[in-house]
Coordinates of C-alpha atoms and ligand atoms in Angstrom, one line a residue:
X25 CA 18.0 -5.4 -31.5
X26 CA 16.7 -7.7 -33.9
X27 CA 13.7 -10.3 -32.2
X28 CA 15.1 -13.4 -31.3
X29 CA 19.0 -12.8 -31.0
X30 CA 19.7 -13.9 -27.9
X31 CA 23.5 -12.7 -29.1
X32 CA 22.5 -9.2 -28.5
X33 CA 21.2 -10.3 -24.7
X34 CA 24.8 -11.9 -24.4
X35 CA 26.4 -9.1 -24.7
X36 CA 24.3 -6.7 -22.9
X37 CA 24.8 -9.0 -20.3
X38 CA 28.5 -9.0 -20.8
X39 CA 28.8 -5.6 -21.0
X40 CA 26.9 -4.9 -17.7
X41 CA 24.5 -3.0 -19.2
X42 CA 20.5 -3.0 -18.3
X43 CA 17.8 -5.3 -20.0
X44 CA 15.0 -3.6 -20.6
X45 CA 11.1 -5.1 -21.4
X46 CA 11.4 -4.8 -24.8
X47 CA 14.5 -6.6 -25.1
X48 CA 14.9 -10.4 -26.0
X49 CA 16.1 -12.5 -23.6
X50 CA 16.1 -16.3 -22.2
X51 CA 12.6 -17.6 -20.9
X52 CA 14.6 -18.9 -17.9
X53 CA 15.8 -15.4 -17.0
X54 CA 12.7 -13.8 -17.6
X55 CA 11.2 -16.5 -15.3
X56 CA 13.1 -16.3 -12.7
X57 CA 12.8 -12.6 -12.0
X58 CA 9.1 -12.9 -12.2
X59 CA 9.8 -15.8 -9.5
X60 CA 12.5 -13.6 -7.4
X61 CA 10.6 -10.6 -7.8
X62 CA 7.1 -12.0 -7.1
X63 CA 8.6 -13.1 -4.2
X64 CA 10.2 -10.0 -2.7
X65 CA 6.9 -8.4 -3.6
X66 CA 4.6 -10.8 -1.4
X67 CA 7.6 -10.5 1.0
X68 CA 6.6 -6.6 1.3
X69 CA 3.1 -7.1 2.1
X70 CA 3.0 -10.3 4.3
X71 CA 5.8 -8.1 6.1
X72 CA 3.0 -5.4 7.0
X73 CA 1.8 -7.9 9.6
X74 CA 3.9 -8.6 12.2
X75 CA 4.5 -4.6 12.5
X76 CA 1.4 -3.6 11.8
X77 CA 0.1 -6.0 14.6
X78 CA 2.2 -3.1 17.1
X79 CA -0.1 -0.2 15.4
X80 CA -2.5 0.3 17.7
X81 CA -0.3 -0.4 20.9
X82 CA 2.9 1.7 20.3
X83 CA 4.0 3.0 23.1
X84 CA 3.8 6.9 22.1
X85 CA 2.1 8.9 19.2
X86 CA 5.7 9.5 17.4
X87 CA 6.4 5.8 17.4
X88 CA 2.8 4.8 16.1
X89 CA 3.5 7.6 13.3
X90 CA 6.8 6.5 12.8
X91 CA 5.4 2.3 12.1
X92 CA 2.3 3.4 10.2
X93 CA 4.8 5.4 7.6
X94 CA 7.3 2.3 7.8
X95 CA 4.2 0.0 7.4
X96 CA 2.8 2.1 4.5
X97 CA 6.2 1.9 3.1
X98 CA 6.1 -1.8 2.8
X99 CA 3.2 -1.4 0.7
X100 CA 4.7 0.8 -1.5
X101 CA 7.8 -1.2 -2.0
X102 CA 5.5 -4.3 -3.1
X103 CA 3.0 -2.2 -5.4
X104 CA 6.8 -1.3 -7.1
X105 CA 8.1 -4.7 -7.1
X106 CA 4.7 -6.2 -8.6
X107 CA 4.6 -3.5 -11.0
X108 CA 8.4 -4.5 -12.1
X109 CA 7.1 -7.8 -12.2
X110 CA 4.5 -7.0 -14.9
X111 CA 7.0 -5.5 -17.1
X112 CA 7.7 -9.2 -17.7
X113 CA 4.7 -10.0 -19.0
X114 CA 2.7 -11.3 -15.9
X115 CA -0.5 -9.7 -13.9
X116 CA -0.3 -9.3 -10.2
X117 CA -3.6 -10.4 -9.7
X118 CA -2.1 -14.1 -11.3
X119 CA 1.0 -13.3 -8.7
X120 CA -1.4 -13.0 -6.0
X121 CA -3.4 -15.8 -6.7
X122 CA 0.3 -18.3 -6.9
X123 CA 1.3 -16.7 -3.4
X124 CA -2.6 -17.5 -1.8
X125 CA -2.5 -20.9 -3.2
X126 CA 0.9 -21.2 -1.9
X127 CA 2.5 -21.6 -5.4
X128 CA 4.8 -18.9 -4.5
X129 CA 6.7 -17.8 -1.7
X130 CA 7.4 -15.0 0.6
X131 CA 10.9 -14.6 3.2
X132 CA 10.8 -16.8 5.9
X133 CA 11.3 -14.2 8.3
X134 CA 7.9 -13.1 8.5
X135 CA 6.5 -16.1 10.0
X136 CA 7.8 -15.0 13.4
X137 CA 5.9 -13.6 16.1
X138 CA 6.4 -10.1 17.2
X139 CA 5.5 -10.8 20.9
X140 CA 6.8 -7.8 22.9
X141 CA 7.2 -4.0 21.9
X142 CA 11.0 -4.3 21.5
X143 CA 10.5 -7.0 18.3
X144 CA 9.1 -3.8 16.2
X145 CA 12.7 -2.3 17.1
X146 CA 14.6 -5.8 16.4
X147 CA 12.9 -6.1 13.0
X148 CA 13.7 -2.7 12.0
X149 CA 17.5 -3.3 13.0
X150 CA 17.9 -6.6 11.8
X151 CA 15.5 -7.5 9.1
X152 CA 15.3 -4.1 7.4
X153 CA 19.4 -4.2 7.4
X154 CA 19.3 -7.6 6.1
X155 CA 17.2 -6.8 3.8
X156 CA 19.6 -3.4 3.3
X157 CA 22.2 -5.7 2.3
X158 CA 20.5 -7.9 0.0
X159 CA 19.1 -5.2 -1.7
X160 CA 21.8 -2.4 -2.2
X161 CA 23.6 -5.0 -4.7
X162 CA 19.7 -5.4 -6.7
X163 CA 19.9 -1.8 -7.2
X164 CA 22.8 -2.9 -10.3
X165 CA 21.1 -6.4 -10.8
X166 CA 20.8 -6.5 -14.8
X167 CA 16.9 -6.4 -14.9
X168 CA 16.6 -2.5 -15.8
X169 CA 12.6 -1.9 -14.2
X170 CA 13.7 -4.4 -10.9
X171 CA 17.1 -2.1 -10.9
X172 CA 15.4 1.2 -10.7
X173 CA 12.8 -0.7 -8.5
X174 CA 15.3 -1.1 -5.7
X175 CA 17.1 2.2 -5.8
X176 CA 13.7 4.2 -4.5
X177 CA 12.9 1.2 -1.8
X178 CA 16.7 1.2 -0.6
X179 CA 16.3 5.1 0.3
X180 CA 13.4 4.3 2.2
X181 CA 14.9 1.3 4.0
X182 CA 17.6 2.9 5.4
X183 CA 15.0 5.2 7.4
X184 CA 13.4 2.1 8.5
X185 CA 17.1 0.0 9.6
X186 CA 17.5 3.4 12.0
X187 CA 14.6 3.6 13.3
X188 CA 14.3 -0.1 14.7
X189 CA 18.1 0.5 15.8
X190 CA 16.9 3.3 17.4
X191 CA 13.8 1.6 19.1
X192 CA 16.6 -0.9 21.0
X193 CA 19.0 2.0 22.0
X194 CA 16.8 3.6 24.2
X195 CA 15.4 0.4 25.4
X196 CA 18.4 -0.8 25.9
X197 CA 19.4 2.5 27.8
X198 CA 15.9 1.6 29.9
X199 CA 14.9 -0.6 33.2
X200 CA 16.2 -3.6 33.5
X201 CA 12.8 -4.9 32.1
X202 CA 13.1 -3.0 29.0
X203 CA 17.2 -4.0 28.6
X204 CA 15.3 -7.5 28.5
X205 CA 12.9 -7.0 26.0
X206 CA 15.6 -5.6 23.9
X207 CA 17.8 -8.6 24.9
X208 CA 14.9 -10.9 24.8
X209 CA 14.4 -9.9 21.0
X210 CA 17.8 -9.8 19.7
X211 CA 17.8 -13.2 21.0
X212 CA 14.2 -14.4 19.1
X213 CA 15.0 -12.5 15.6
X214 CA 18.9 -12.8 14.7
X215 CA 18.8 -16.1 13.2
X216 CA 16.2 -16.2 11.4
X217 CA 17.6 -12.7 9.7
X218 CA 20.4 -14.6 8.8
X219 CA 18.1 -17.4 7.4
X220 CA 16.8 -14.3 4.9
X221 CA 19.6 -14.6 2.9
X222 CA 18.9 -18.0 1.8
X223 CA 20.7 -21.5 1.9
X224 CA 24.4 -21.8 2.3
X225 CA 26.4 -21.9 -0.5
X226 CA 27.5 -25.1 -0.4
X227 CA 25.6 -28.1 -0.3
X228 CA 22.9 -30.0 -1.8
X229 CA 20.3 -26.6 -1.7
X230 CA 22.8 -25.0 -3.7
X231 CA 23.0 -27.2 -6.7
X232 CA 19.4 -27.1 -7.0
X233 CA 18.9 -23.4 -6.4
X234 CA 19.8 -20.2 -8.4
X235 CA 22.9 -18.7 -7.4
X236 CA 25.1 -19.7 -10.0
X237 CA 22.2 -19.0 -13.4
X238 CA 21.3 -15.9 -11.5
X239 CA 24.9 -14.5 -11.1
X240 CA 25.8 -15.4 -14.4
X241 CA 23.1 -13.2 -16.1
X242 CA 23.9 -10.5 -13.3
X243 CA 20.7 -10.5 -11.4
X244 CA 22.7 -11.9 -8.1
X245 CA 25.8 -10.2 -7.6
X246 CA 26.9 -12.1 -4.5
X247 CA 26.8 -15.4 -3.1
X248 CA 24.0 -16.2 -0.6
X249 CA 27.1 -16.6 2.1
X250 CA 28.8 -13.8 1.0
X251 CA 26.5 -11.5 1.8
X252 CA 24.9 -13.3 4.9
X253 CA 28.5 -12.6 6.1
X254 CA 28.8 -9.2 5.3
X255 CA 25.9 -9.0 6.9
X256 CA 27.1 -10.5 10.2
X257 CA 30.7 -8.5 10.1
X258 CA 28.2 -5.1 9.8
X259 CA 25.8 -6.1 12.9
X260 CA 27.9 -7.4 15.3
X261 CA 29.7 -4.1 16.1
X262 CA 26.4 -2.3 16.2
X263 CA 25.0 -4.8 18.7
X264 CA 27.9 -4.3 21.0
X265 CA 27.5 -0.8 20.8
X266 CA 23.4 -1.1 21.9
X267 CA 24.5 -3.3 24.4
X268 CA 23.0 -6.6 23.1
X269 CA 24.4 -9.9 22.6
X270 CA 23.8 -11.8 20.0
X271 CA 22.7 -15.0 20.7
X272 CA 25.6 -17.4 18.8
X273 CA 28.1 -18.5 21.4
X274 CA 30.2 -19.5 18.8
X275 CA 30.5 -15.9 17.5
X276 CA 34.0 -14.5 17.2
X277 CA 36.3 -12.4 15.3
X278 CA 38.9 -14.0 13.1
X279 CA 41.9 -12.4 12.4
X280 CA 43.3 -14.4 9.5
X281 CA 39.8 -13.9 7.6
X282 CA 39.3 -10.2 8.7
X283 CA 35.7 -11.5 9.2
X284 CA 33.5 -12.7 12.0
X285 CA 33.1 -16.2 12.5
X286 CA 29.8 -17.5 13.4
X287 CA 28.2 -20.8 14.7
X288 CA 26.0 -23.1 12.5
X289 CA 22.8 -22.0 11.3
X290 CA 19.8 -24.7 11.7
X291 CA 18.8 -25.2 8.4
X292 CA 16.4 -27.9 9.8
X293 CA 14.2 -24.9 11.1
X294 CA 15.1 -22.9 7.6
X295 CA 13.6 -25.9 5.6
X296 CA 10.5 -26.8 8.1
X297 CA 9.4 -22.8 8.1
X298 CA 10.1 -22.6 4.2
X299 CA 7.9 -25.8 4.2
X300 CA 5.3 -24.1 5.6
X301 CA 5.8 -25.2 9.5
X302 CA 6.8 -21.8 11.0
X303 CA 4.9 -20.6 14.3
X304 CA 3.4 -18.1 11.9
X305 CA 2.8 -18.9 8.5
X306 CA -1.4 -20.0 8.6
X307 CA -1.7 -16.8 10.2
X308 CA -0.1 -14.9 7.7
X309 CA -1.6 -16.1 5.0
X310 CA -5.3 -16.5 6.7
X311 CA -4.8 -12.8 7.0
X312 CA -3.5 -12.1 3.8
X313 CA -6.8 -14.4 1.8
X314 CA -9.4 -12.4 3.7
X315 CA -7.5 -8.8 3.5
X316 CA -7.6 -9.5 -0.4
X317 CA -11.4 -10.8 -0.1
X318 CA -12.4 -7.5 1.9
X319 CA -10.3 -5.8 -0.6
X320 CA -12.4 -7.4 -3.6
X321 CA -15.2 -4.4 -3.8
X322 CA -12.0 -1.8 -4.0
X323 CA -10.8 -3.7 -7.1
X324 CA -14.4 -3.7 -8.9
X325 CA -15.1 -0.6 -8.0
X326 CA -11.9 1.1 -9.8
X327 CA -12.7 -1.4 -12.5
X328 CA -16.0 0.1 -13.1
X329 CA -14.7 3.4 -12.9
X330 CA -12.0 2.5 -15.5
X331 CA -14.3 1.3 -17.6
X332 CA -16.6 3.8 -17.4
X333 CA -13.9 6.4 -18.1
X334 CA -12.1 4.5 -20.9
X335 CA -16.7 4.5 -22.9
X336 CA -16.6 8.3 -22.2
X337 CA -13.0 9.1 -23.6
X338 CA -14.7 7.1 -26.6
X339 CA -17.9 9.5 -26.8
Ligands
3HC605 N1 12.5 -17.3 2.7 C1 11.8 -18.0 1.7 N2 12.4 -18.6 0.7 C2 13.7 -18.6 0.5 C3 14.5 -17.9 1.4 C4 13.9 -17.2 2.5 N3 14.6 -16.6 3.5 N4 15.8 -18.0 1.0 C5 15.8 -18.7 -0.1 N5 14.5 -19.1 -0.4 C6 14.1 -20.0 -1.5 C7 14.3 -19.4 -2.8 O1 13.2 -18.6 -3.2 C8 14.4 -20.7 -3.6 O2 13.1 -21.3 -3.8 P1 12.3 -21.2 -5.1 O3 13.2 -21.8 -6.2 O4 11.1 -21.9 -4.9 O5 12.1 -19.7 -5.4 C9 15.2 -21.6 -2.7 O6 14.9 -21.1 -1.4 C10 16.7 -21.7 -3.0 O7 17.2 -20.4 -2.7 P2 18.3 -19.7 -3.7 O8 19.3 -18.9 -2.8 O9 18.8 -20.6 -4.7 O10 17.2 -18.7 -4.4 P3 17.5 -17.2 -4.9 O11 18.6 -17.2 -5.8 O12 16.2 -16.7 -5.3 O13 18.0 -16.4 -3.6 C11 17.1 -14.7 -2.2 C12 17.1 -16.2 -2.5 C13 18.5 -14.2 -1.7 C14 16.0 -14.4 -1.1 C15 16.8 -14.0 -3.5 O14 15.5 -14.5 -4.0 C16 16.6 -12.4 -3.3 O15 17.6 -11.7 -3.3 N6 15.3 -12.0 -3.3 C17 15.0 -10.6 -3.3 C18 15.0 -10.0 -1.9 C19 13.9 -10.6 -1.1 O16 13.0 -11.3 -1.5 N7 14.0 -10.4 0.2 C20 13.0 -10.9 1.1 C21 12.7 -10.0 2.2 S1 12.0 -8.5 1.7 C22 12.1 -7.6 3.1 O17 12.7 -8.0 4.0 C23 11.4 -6.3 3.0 C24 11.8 -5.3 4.1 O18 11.2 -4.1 3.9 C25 11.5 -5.8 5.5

């Protein structure tokens, strides 16, 4: 693949076949995945906190062990995603610095509160299979390193979208004070888990956003809607069978489409929490500046060490 002929990207991409580092392609596709997956990596860690703020108050040692290996997970997922990120020529440390000084964003979803036991349970169910269905279809997106990126973290997700349904089964199989914890969540955490799959496709947000480039070079595979509904016609069964409802009175199943139908999503509150005006998001990020200022002495330490071992390989 000779330098330079973007004829040979062409028809990788229109063969459906992988791009790999080495391979020449756009600067606007190589920029957007180092936007998209700069993003689902800070998505990963600022995701640690609302769970990991339920550590140290689960209500039994198998469900602390069970979060701590979920929240550990998280971390895993984003030390993959920023190290598919590299590949395309960037450093984490410059990702980190763009998501700290707000240059860059992480999912929405994360700037809600987990106020009671049963929202550790509602994020696993509903966030982690949100974020299930968003990312099974990444596992094929045309970027080879975010690809193979997305095909260890969907294994692991999957443990993590049972154990939260799990979490609201026997809650919901509880007193009537833990049925309305499990209610009480559902109700707080199932639209903004449809808000994760981003802006409808229709509209203004969508001329200015991605979908079309990014399915055209095969990094999105569907539409923001499509999968927000497939999303929806998953879920809604499974809430009937915990015993939840879901709080869209507008929710119903439509024959003709074979789909559910479902009521308007407030893309006023979408916009205001992506703008920074969510109940959590100087929170998050107060936490996430000073955990990567405590962390600073880690990161010069295994410098040092580097560099000492790199002069000693040299002796
Ligand atoms: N939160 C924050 N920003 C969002 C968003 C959300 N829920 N939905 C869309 N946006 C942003 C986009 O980033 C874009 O802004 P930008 O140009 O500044 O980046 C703008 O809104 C327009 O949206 P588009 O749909 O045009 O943008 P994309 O084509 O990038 O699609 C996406 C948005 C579907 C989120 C896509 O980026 C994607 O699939 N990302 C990878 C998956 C991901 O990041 N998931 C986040 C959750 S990770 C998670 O839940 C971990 C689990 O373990 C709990």
């Amino acid at each position: 693949r000779a330098p330079g002929d973007s004829a040979a990207f062409d028809e990788l991409i229109a063969r459906d076949l992988r791009i790999e580092p080495r391979d020449d392609m756009p600067d606007g596709y190589r920029q957007t995945l180092i936007r998209q997956i700069a993003q689902h990596a800070h998505s990963e860690i600022i995701g640690m906190q609302p769970e990991g703020n339920w550590i140290t108050r689960a209500p039994s040692l198998r469900r602390k062990a069970i979060l701590i290996a979920k929240v550990q997970d998280e971390a895993g997922h984003g030390l993959y995603l920023y190290s598919a990120a590299e590949t395309l020529g960037v450093d984490k440390a410059e990702l980190l610095d763009k998501l700290h000084a707000g240059k860059q964003k992480y999912s929405s979803i994360f700037n809600y509160p987990t106020l009671t036991w049963a929202d550790v349970g509602a994020i696993g169910w509903l966030v982690d299979g949100a974020a299930i269905m968003n990312q099974v279809p990444l596992c094929r997106c045309s970027y080879g390193p975010y690809s193979r990126a997305m095909i260890r973290v969907c294994k692991e997700e999957s443990f993590h979208q049972r154990q939260g349904f799990e979490i609201l089964w026997v809650l919901a199989r509880g007193t009537d004070e833990q049925k309305a914890m499990a209610q009480d969540a559902a109700n707080r955490w199932w639209w903004p888990a449809l808000m994760m799959f981003g802006p409808e496709d229709s509209g203004e947000a969508a001329q200015q956003g991605h979908t079309a480039q990014n399915m055209a070079w095969g990094i999105k595979r569907f539409s923001n809607d499509d999968l927000r509904q497939k999303f929806v016609d998953m879920t809604v069964p499974q809430a009937q069978k915990l015993g939840v409802t879901l709080p869209d009175p507008d929710l119903r199943w439509n024959d003709e489409r074979g789909h559910w139908d479902s009521g308007r999503i407030d893309w006023e509150e979408f916009w205001r929490v992506l703008k920074g005006d969510g109940p959590c998001n100087a929170e998050r990020m107060s936490n996430r500046i000073k955990a990567h200022e405590d962390g600073a002495w880690v990161r010069e330490a295994a410098n040092a060490y580097a560099a000492k071992q790199a002069s000693r390989s040299k002796e």
